[in-house]
């Protein structure tokens, strides 16, 4: 036992935040008011005439009784509040206390705290421990007035904190804290009585009768007799957990009731764990103290022997609590709180118990966040935040680390310049499963620059033990357009591997290292095994599918029997990869002849993304065969009994049914709606390289063949085509873009400015661009400054107009702008049969004749039309004939001589007459941004 005067060896606690200091001083009299502010920002793009809105900032005003202060502007509201509080502290002249105690000071404060707890002032307080003092006064016989040491050690945070200053080992066992309480009580022997036999303390001077009578009474509606359900967790693996009913009437101390259930005399023989689950809950494990450990006669002896438990180690209880527990344990949700003087209690059923176990595993945490243990699975890929449902991967990983008492995961992300796509460089889908790993990019992640993005992000995750030993490092090679996507995707990799590891925690070091490497994870086996050693002895319930990468077979749902789709009138919309679907479903536990059916789980509206692995493979396989408003009924293989109990509201009935041995799970599902994926995500999912890149390469080919020196992109948007062209060596010297969206043009300007300046500064410039300009205007209006460009492009634009406007655009471009070459691309409607897995209904067909035929939807909700090959050919041929142009047809995505043709159809118009063009019309466009190599060199 340390008794020196040096600094205490306890935890280094962070000082109080400025807001906490203000709250201590003023309480509710301190009023914070946060408002959003806008400040002028530099757009980072010289020449851009569009005013740029800065990031959302917040400023906080703090009103105190005597004065008020205003903070600076911050990106986060809480930073603005802390800044205002800090300014107030400076104005008040408050000097924050140093939160460092010497061992002697900690002893003095411990004695003082113990004296206060047994004082008359503390007895009526609303505090988690004061309820135990009041209950002790109602104990009968020789126990009257005695407070078990375990109650003081468990329910007073201040006592625990002071004990940690005296010895940092105090956190490992409540016995060690109890030993220090005894030492402190010896200094109060004139006011406190310690019973070594009862391991309890009692106030020597009885409380005055008037104090007893003035104590707060129970609420009027508080029951006289209290019964609540708890769970017995046996130490023997041969026994199963079972519910027990505890009766704690107003005259019975609930710790004594639990003690008798454990087979010991009273509460002095019981130890209490930390809270299980949320820190704010009152769910704890109660277990017997080791009889052979002396407490009180010698604290030194106690501290050496406190960990020497006799009996069988209760692996499940130890796993749940993070403390060594021997013998049977009672898991109960009961205790006194800071909210009321009444005893808080709630039933803790088998369902709740198994859900607590599920919350220790990544897939279980996700399933619980979706309230769908049977239907949901931890997704295999993070596609988009808009399509993700349930807790996000980063939050799940933080929860997992807290559940296993690890340090919070450390996320670090870096922004990098994207590598340009090179011709012939293939980018495949990323399965995000760790195996069959592809090179750069994937469904959600692109390691190359794409629309509207200059920088890409990579994220690294580190997980440490509480002792700050590095356990795991994940550093994927994939990069992402958004920082938050990089964080979530990396977190999901870690979660996916942890799920696999926990399913087979006894794997060899070589196997462990190899599997982690497939997820871009570096593990430290010795530290990892030390943190998860208890998992080796736990039963495997397979909360997640934990299947091999690329496989959609889940051990819990491996068979589908009697799958039948009910014949109902449907809308014809069927899900495809990337679609966001909404279903209603119900899952029942049924006997084979379906004489008895017990409802297990269901949802009126349950959304998930097809192809992301977010639901049971069996459920997804059925849903992908359905159309909107269609229903299906099918059976699934029965999972482990414990998983069924985790969703069962009536565990007794479910156990009875399961014991019959003739049960199966029946699922009823109705497809409510389908949201088709965005066009660009659909292209990335099904084409490699994506169609957008194939269109760029097609344009580059014609630029090189024609030796064009100037190019204008009609409907340039965020400048994706113009940006992509900068990565290729071409003859282009002048580029221009036109669009009606100022926001898109602003993004294009920033990207092009950065890329063009970077090209000039490079030792070997990739391109020879000398000037670039962006215009704000409609491509249905003429402007003489764009007249006579060598080549014009209009890629995937005309379908966003009305059909008559698309026809007008063709006439305006070829009659007024007169480029030597015009390249127009638009979706091939017939190819939607491949993308959406349905039968196309041609737009010219008679609706009556095709009433039984399902129609394809357009690829994007913003498309006003999509043409078949015949319609596109007719439009382009007539246009070329009117304006003395030749036209040839081609496309990208698909094969020309194989139905249904190219996914994106292309017409290349070539001017027959090479005579100069007379530009005699006015300028209608506004210059948004202009760049010249001579001004930036």
mmCIF file of C-alpha atoms in Angstrom, residues 354-355 358 364 367-368 370-377 543 557 585 601 643 646-647:
data_model
loop_
_atom_site.group_PDB
_atom_site.id
_atom_site.type_symbol
_atom_site.label_atom_id
_atom_site.label_comp_id
_atom_site.label_asym_id
_atom_site.label_seq_id
_atom_site.Cartn_x
_atom_site.Cartn_y
_atom_site.Cartn_z
ATOM 1 C CA UNK A 354 -29.417 -12.803 -25.946
ATOM 2 C CA UNK A 355 -29.656 -9.310 -27.404
ATOM 3 C CA UNK A 358 -25.573 -9.973 -29.877
ATOM 4 C CA UNK A 364 -25.175 -8.204 -33.981
ATOM 5 C CA UNK A 367 -28.846 -6.131 -36.677
ATOM 6 C CA UNK A 368 -30.009 -4.532 -33.428
ATOM 7 C CA UNK A 370 -32.113 -2.220 -37.631
ATOM 8 C CA UNK A 371 -34.342 -4.146 -35.216
ATOM 9 C CA UNK A 372 -34.014 -7.068 -37.619
ATOM 10 C CA UNK A 373 -31.930 -9.886 -36.160
ATOM 11 C CA UNK A 374 -33.315 -12.507 -38.554
ATOM 12 C CA UNK A 375 -33.634 -10.419 -41.726
ATOM 13 C CA UNK A 376 -30.631 -8.084 -41.638
ATOM 14 C CA UNK A 377 -26.951 -8.829 -42.210
ATOM 15 C CA UNK A 543 -25.090 -13.834 -35.430
ATOM 16 C CA UNK A 557 -30.491 -19.768 -43.926
ATOM 17 C CA UNK A 585 -42.134 -8.741 -43.988
ATOM 18 C CA UNK A 601 -39.967 -10.531 -36.277
ATOM 19 C CA UNK A 643 -30.962 -16.504 -32.075
ATOM 20 C CA UNK A 646 -33.242 -13.109 -29.130
ATOM 21 C CA UNK A 647 -36.347 -12.123 -31.140
#
